[in-house]
């Protein structure tokens, strides 16, 4: 089979880690007889430098014409002082919206080989954990009405959280279905003791739970959830939550897996065309130094094979190659604690060798 993959390398370490994932995909293609055709498009700071805008129309069109899209990271200090609508981050929100990607899957699991990296007490994580965060991605406060105005005390700014029944239903359905295929436990996280939007969220999730009697569904307030994630992460199977709560909780979850450099993500909508990216950022401090951990992006490519192309065996091959190199004790600098570390390219080579 032939698959057209759009590449959004972006800024900072983006190009290095995307190139690593491309090499891994090419190796997989060779081994299993698939052809992956890659087409790069500009996004983020690089696009600002070239065209004055973070998300050129050609990039949107290119992504919509691809079978799936792989993204590195966007942003950096160079573009930090631009107004909101011209910031690199705006491109990320723009491409998610343009592609209709309302679901963001962020798996957070503790690799046995990295258990020592987890900052939690050993008795808490001795049996590991495996959480799937289902984050709503095209609604809520990220896309709500916002502005600056003159208020009672002078200049003020506001952002609004708004969720429709339709938006809650479609993300909850993804989460219920995911729970059904995993541990059959769903935790819906909200702030229903304060927010009206959360009260609707909770009501809709409860209604849908009736359709999924085989899934044990519970609610949790987001402040409590932040605490429970570090108190007892094993209690979670699938989590479903809003755009902003999901953003925050997934960073917290990543940290207890040892390194944010390990966590992939998949953004999906109503079609098989997705956007796959590591959950970490562009790490400008180590950009261009061949130091970045490519694993999150490589695992994102594995998620693409699974969710967009249905290539289960090929996807598993990548995941187990990553497992193998970690079990061999191989580490990039983020996990090496000052000991000799593999470069981005060397880590990628090792993963390819173990496919
Ligand atoms: C993420 C990032 C983005 C988000 C930023 C860069 C807009 O933090 O993907 O988690 O908040 O969604
Ligand atoms: Mn984030």
Short mmCIF file of C-alpha atoms and ligand atoms in Angstrom, two decimals:
data_model
loop_
_atom_site.label_atom_id
_atom_site.label_comp_id
_atom_site.label_asym_id
_atom_site.label_seq_id
_atom_site.Cartn_x
_atom_site.Cartn_y
_atom_site.Cartn_z
CA UNK A 1 0.00 0.00 0.00
CA UNK A 2 1.03 3.59 -0.59
CA UNK A 3 0.42 6.27 2.04
CA UNK A 4 0.87 10.02 1.64
CA UNK A 5 2.13 11.61 4.84
CA UNK A 6 2.31 15.36 5.35
CA UNK A 7 5.30 16.48 7.42
CA UNK A 8 5.11 19.53 9.65
CA UNK A 9 8.65 19.72 11.01
CA UNK A 10 8.13 23.09 12.66
CA UNK A 11 10.64 24.75 14.96
CA UNK A 12 13.36 23.97 17.50
CA UNK A 13 14.00 20.26 17.74
CA UNK A 14 10.99 19.62 15.45
CA UNK A 15 13.02 18.92 12.27
CA UNK A 16 15.40 16.48 14.04
CA UNK A 17 12.73 14.39 15.71
CA UNK A 18 10.48 14.31 12.64
CA UNK A 19 13.42 13.15 10.54
CA UNK A 20 14.00 10.35 13.05
CA UNK A 21 10.39 9.21 12.79
CA UNK A 22 10.59 9.38 8.98
CA UNK A 23 13.63 7.08 9.00
CA UNK A 24 11.81 4.63 11.24
CA UNK A 25 8.73 4.70 8.98
CA UNK A 26 10.91 4.12 5.93
CA UNK A 27 12.49 1.13 7.61
CA UNK A 28 9.04 -0.23 8.51
CA UNK A 29 7.87 0.35 4.94
CA UNK A 30 10.81 -1.58 3.58
CA UNK A 31 10.29 -4.45 5.98
CA UNK A 32 6.55 -4.81 5.46
CA UNK A 33 6.25 -3.69 1.84
CA UNK A 34 4.56 -0.30 2.19
CA UNK A 35 5.41 2.91 0.46
CA UNK A 36 5.33 6.05 2.58
CA UNK A 37 5.54 9.26 0.57
CA UNK A 38 6.46 12.33 2.63
CA UNK A 39 5.62 15.91 1.72
CA UNK A 40 6.86 18.73 3.96
CA UNK A 41 4.84 21.87 4.71
CA UNK A 42 5.80 24.94 6.73
CA UNK A 43 4.18 25.67 10.07
CA UNK A 44 4.95 27.82 13.10
CA UNK A 45 7.99 30.06 13.37
CA UNK A 46 9.53 28.89 10.10
CA UNK A 47 6.33 29.90 8.31
CA UNK A 48 6.31 33.27 10.07
CA UNK A 49 9.87 33.89 8.90
CA UNK A 50 9.05 32.92 5.31
CA UNK A 51 5.53 34.27 4.82
CA UNK A 52 4.74 36.42 7.84
CA UNK A 53 2.02 34.05 9.06
CA UNK A 54 2.24 30.85 11.16
CA UNK A 55 -0.19 28.73 9.14
CA UNK A 56 -0.09 29.33 5.37
CA UNK A 57 -3.08 28.21 3.30
CA UNK A 58 -0.82 25.82 1.35
CA UNK A 59 -0.04 23.98 4.59
CA UNK A 60 -3.71 23.54 5.43
CA UNK A 61 -4.47 22.36 1.89
CA UNK A 62 -1.50 20.00 1.90
CA UNK A 63 -2.53 18.44 5.20
CA UNK A 64 -6.12 18.01 4.05
CA UNK A 65 -4.85 16.26 0.92
CA UNK A 66 -2.61 13.87 2.90
CA UNK A 67 -3.58 10.47 4.27
CA UNK A 68 -2.16 11.56 7.61
CA UNK A 69 0.16 14.16 9.12
CA UNK A 70 3.19 14.00 11.39
CA UNK A 71 4.19 17.10 13.33
CA UNK A 72 7.32 17.95 15.33
CA UNK A 73 6.81 21.06 17.44
CA UNK A 74 6.27 24.77 16.98
CA UNK A 75 7.42 27.91 18.76
CA UNK A 76 10.52 29.48 20.22
CA UNK A 77 11.79 32.64 21.93
CA UNK A 78 12.23 34.39 18.59
CA UNK A 79 8.46 34.55 18.07
CA UNK A 80 7.35 34.91 21.71
CA UNK A 81 6.62 38.61 21.56
CA UNK A 82 4.35 38.52 18.52
CA UNK A 83 0.64 39.27 19.04
CA UNK A 84 -1.58 36.23 19.81
CA UNK A 85 -2.94 35.72 16.30
CA UNK A 86 0.58 35.62 14.80
CA UNK A 87 2.19 33.30 17.33
CA UNK A 88 3.44 29.86 16.20
CA UNK A 89 1.08 28.19 18.71
CA UNK A 90 -1.86 29.71 16.85
CA UNK A 91 -0.91 27.55 13.87
CA UNK A 92 -1.26 24.44 15.95
CA UNK A 93 -4.75 25.41 17.03
CA UNK A 94 -5.52 26.41 13.43
CA UNK A 95 -4.45 23.12 11.89
CA UNK A 96 -6.30 21.10 14.57
CA UNK A 97 -9.47 23.06 13.81
CA UNK A 98 -9.02 23.00 10.02
CA UNK A 99 -8.58 19.22 10.06
CA UNK A 100 -11.56 18.79 12.41
CA UNK A 101 -9.45 16.98 15.02
CA UNK A 102 -11.66 17.10 18.08
CA UNK A 103 -10.03 14.10 19.79
CA UNK A 104 -6.57 14.10 21.29
CA UNK A 105 -5.36 10.74 22.55
CA UNK A 106 -2.47 10.98 25.00
CA UNK A 107 -1.38 7.64 26.37
CA UNK A 108 0.77 7.84 29.50
CA UNK A 109 2.28 4.57 30.55
CA UNK A 110 5.19 3.72 32.74
CA UNK A 111 7.77 1.66 30.90
CA UNK A 112 9.20 -0.93 33.31
CA UNK A 113 12.71 0.04 32.16
CA UNK A 114 12.06 3.64 33.17
CA UNK A 115 10.42 2.93 36.53
CA UNK A 116 13.48 4.41 38.24
CA UNK A 117 12.81 7.72 36.49
CA UNK A 118 9.37 8.09 38.00
CA UNK A 119 9.49 10.69 40.78
CA UNK A 120 6.78 8.84 42.73
CA UNK A 121 7.53 6.50 45.63
CA UNK A 122 8.30 2.98 44.58
CA UNK A 123 5.33 1.39 46.34
CA UNK A 124 3.00 3.66 44.36
CA UNK A 125 4.33 2.64 40.96
CA UNK A 126 5.80 -0.79 41.54
CA UNK A 127 3.05 -2.28 39.39
CA UNK A 128 3.25 0.43 36.73
CA UNK A 129 0.33 2.32 35.26
CA UNK A 130 -1.23 2.73 31.86
CA UNK A 131 -3.52 5.69 31.32
CA UNK A 132 -5.21 6.93 28.16
CA UNK A 133 -6.07 10.60 28.34
CA UNK A 134 -8.80 11.58 25.88
CA UNK A 135 -8.59 15.34 25.59
CA UNK A 136 -11.18 17.41 23.74
CA UNK A 137 -9.18 19.40 21.21
CA UNK A 138 -11.21 21.89 19.19
CA UNK A 139 -13.47 23.49 21.77
CA UNK A 140 -13.54 25.04 25.20
CA UNK A 141 -11.54 28.04 26.31
CA UNK A 142 -8.94 27.56 23.56
CA UNK A 143 -11.53 28.48 20.97
CA UNK A 144 -14.05 30.50 22.99
CA UNK A 145 -14.84 34.15 22.74
CA UNK A 146 -11.96 36.29 23.93
CA UNK A 147 -10.93 39.88 24.02
CA UNK A 148 -9.49 42.87 25.79
CA UNK A 149 -11.60 45.77 26.93
CA UNK A 150 -11.91 48.64 29.34
CA UNK A 151 -13.44 47.37 32.57
CA UNK A 152 -14.26 48.70 36.02
CA UNK A 153 -10.58 48.75 36.99
CA UNK A 154 -9.21 49.76 33.58
CA UNK A 155 -7.73 47.38 31.04
CA UNK A 156 -8.97 43.79 31.31
CA UNK A 157 -8.83 40.63 29.22
CA UNK A 158 -11.11 37.61 29.07
CA UNK A 159 -11.38 34.12 27.59
CA UNK A 160 -14.49 31.98 27.76
CA UNK A 161 -15.12 28.27 28.20
CA UNK A 162 -18.09 27.04 26.18
CA UNK A 163 -19.09 23.46 25.35
CA UNK A 164 -22.09 22.33 23.36
CA UNK A 165 -23.89 19.05 23.94
CA UNK A 166 -22.69 17.91 20.50
CA UNK A 167 -19.03 18.55 21.35
CA UNK A 168 -19.30 16.74 24.67
CA UNK A 169 -21.15 13.79 23.17
CA UNK A 170 -18.67 13.16 20.40
CA UNK A 171 -15.60 13.26 22.64
CA UNK A 172 -17.30 11.20 25.35
CA UNK A 173 -18.22 8.58 22.76
CA UNK A 174 -14.57 8.23 21.74
CA UNK A 175 -13.64 7.81 25.40
CA UNK A 176 -16.35 5.25 26.18
CA UNK A 177 -15.36 3.23 23.12
CA UNK A 178 -11.68 3.41 24.12
CA UNK A 179 -12.55 2.27 27.66
CA UNK A 180 -14.52 -0.63 26.25
CA UNK A 181 -11.38 -1.85 24.46
CA UNK A 182 -9.16 -1.37 27.52
CA UNK A 183 -9.83 -1.70 31.25
CA UNK A 184 -13.52 -0.66 31.00
CA UNK A 185 -13.06 2.25 33.40
CA UNK A 186 -13.72 5.86 32.46
CA UNK A 187 -13.04 8.90 34.62
CA UNK A 188 -14.64 12.11 33.38
CA UNK A 189 -12.82 15.12 34.76
CA UNK A 190 -14.50 18.49 35.17
CA UNK A 191 -15.04 21.37 37.55
CA UNK A 192 -18.78 20.93 37.94
CA UNK A 193 -18.78 22.44 41.43
CA UNK A 194 -18.01 25.82 39.87
CA UNK A 195 -18.40 25.88 36.09
CA UNK A 196 -21.69 25.80 34.21
CA UNK A 197 -19.91 24.30 31.17
CA UNK A 198 -18.71 21.44 33.42
CA UNK A 199 -22.24 20.84 34.68
CA UNK A 200 -23.43 20.30 31.11
CA UNK A 201 -20.36 18.15 30.49
CA UNK A 202 -21.23 15.95 33.48
CA UNK A 203 -24.91 15.71 32.56
CA UNK A 204 -24.15 14.59 29.01
CA UNK A 205 -21.54 12.06 30.14
CA UNK A 206 -24.05 10.58 32.62
CA UNK A 207 -26.67 10.24 29.89
CA UNK A 208 -24.20 8.47 27.65
CA UNK A 209 -23.05 6.15 30.41
CA UNK A 210 -26.46 4.49 30.13
CA UNK A 211 -25.44 3.33 26.65
CA UNK A 212 -22.25 1.80 28.06
CA UNK A 213 -23.32 -0.29 31.06
CA UNK A 214 -20.17 -2.38 30.67
CA UNK A 215 -17.96 0.66 31.34
CA UNK A 216 -17.58 1.86 34.91
CA UNK A 217 -17.87 5.63 34.62
CA UNK A 218 -17.04 8.05 37.43
CA UNK A 219 -16.67 11.83 37.70
CA UNK A 220 -13.77 13.58 39.29
CA UNK A 221 -13.14 17.25 39.91
CA UNK A 222 -10.02 18.47 38.17
CA UNK A 223 -8.24 19.65 41.31
CA UNK A 224 -8.77 16.27 42.91
CA UNK A 225 -7.69 14.57 39.68
CA UNK A 226 -4.39 16.47 39.70
CA UNK A 227 -3.84 15.10 43.20
CA UNK A 228 -5.01 11.56 42.46
CA UNK A 229 -2.66 11.32 39.46
CA UNK A 230 0.33 11.48 41.76
CA UNK A 231 -1.30 9.77 44.74
CA UNK A 232 -2.43 6.64 42.88
CA UNK A 233 -2.09 6.73 39.08
CA UNK A 234 -3.13 3.08 38.85
CA UNK A 235 -6.73 3.98 39.60
CA UNK A 236 -7.04 5.49 36.11
CA UNK A 237 -7.73 3.67 32.87
CA UNK A 238 -9.30 6.12 30.41
CA UNK A 239 -9.69 9.79 31.30
CA UNK A 240 -11.94 12.13 29.31
CA UNK A 241 -11.72 15.86 29.80
CA UNK A 242 -11.87 19.30 28.26
CA UNK A 243 -9.23 20.95 26.11
CA UNK A 244 -7.51 22.95 28.87
CA UNK A 245 -7.82 20.40 31.68
CA UNK A 246 -6.46 17.78 29.29
CA UNK A 247 -3.53 19.99 28.36
CA UNK A 248 -2.57 20.42 31.99
CA UNK A 249 -3.21 16.89 33.23
CA UNK A 250 -1.34 15.31 30.33
CA UNK A 251 1.82 17.22 31.20
CA UNK A 252 1.44 16.06 34.79
CA UNK A 253 0.89 12.48 33.63
CA UNK A 254 3.94 12.65 31.38
CA UNK A 255 6.19 13.58 34.26
CA UNK A 256 5.31 10.50 36.27
CA UNK A 257 6.28 8.33 33.30
CA UNK A 258 9.81 9.60 33.69
CA UNK A 259 10.27 11.96 30.78
CA UNK A 260 8.04 14.12 28.66
CA UNK A 261 10.37 13.07 25.82
CA UNK A 262 8.57 9.71 25.73
CA UNK A 263 4.94 10.68 25.21
CA UNK A 264 3.25 10.52 21.81
CA UNK A 265 -0.18 11.76 20.85
CA UNK A 266 -2.78 11.27 18.17
CA UNK A 267 -5.31 13.89 17.14
CA UNK A 268 -8.31 12.51 15.32
CA UNK A 269 -11.63 13.58 13.88
CA UNK A 270 -14.33 11.87 11.88
CA UNK A 271 -11.99 10.45 9.24
CA UNK A 272 -8.87 8.32 9.46
CA UNK A 273 -6.74 11.36 8.67
CA UNK A 274 -5.00 12.34 11.89
CA UNK A 275 -2.27 14.59 13.19
CA UNK A 276 0.40 12.85 15.19
CA UNK A 277 2.84 14.70 17.42
CA UNK A 278 4.89 14.33 20.57
CA UNK A 279 3.30 16.08 23.53
CA UNK A 280 6.51 17.95 24.31
CA UNK A 281 7.43 21.29 22.80
CA UNK A 282 10.17 22.61 20.54
CA UNK A 283 12.91 22.68 23.22
CA UNK A 284 14.80 25.62 21.68
CA UNK A 285 17.61 25.24 24.25
CA UNK A 286 18.78 21.98 22.64
CA UNK A 287 17.64 22.57 19.05
CA UNK A 288 20.04 21.53 16.32
CA UNK A 289 22.36 19.74 18.76
CA UNK A 290 21.38 16.15 17.95
CA UNK A 291 20.48 15.68 21.62
CA UNK A 292 16.69 15.47 21.65
CA UNK A 293 14.87 12.28 22.55
CA UNK A 294 13.15 11.15 19.32
CA UNK A 295 11.04 8.45 21.03
CA UNK A 296 7.86 10.50 21.53
CA UNK A 297 7.78 11.31 17.82
CA UNK A 298 8.67 7.77 16.80
CA UNK A 299 5.84 6.47 19.01
CA UNK A 300 3.57 9.08 17.44
CA UNK A 301 4.41 7.55 14.06
CA UNK A 302 3.48 4.15 15.54
CA UNK A 303 0.13 5.61 16.58
CA UNK A 304 -0.35 6.85 13.01
CA UNK A 305 0.19 3.36 11.63
CA UNK A 306 -2.39 2.03 14.06
CA UNK A 307 -5.12 4.68 14.04
CA UNK A 308 -4.88 6.10 10.52
CA UNK A 309 -3.74 3.11 8.51
CA UNK A 310 -4.84 0.13 10.61
CA UNK A 311 -1.34 -1.36 10.38
CA UNK A 312 -1.38 -3.10 13.75
CA UNK A 313 1.61 -5.37 13.29
CA UNK A 314 3.78 -2.57 11.90
CA UNK A 315 2.78 -0.28 14.75
CA UNK A 316 3.53 -2.97 17.34
CA UNK A 317 6.94 -3.53 15.74
CA UNK A 318 7.90 0.09 16.47
CA UNK A 319 6.60 -0.04 20.02
CA UNK A 320 8.49 -3.23 20.79
CA UNK A 321 11.69 -1.90 19.19
CA UNK A 322 11.45 1.09 21.55
CA UNK A 323 10.85 -1.31 24.45
CA UNK A 324 13.92 -3.29 23.47
CA UNK A 325 16.32 -0.35 23.31
CA UNK A 326 15.06 0.94 26.64
CA UNK A 327 15.50 -2.49 28.18
CA UNK A 328 19.05 -2.52 26.81
CA UNK A 329 19.63 0.56 28.95
CA UNK A 330 20.08 2.91 26.00
CA UNK A 331 19.13 6.51 26.81
CA UNK A 332 19.17 9.97 25.29
CA UNK A 333 20.42 12.87 27.40
CA UNK A 334 17.03 13.64 28.99
CA UNK A 335 17.16 10.27 30.73
CA UNK A 336 20.91 9.76 31.12
CA UNK A 337 21.55 11.88 34.23
CA UNK A 338 24.84 13.20 32.91
CA UNK A 339 26.11 9.74 31.99
CA UNK A 340 27.12 9.12 28.37
CA UNK A 341 24.01 9.38 26.23
CA UNK A 342 22.96 8.46 22.72
CA UNK A 343 22.39 11.26 20.25
CA UNK A 344 19.07 11.65 18.46
CA UNK A 345 20.49 9.94 15.40
CA UNK A 346 22.10 7.10 17.38
CA UNK A 347 18.88 6.40 19.29
CA UNK A 348 17.00 6.32 15.99
CA UNK A 349 19.58 3.91 14.52
CA UNK A 350 19.18 1.59 17.51
CA UNK A 351 15.40 1.57 17.20
CA UNK A 352 15.65 0.79 13.47
CA UNK A 353 18.15 -2.02 14.19
CA UNK A 354 15.64 -3.57 16.59
CA UNK A 355 12.60 -3.41 14.36
C1 LIG B 1 0.03 20.86 23.59
C2 LIG B 1 0.57 22.24 23.63
C3 LIG B 1 -0.37 23.18 22.87
C4 LIG B 1 -1.71 23.11 23.56
C5 LIG B 1 0.11 24.62 22.74
C6 LIG B 1 1.50 24.72 22.17
C7 LIG B 1 -0.86 25.44 21.95
O1 LIG B 1 0.77 22.66 24.93
O2 LIG B 1 -0.17 20.33 22.50
O3 LIG B 1 -0.20 20.29 24.67
O4 LIG B 1 -1.92 23.77 24.59
O5 LIG B 1 -2.57 22.38 23.07
MN1 LIG B 2 0.46 21.12 26.42
#
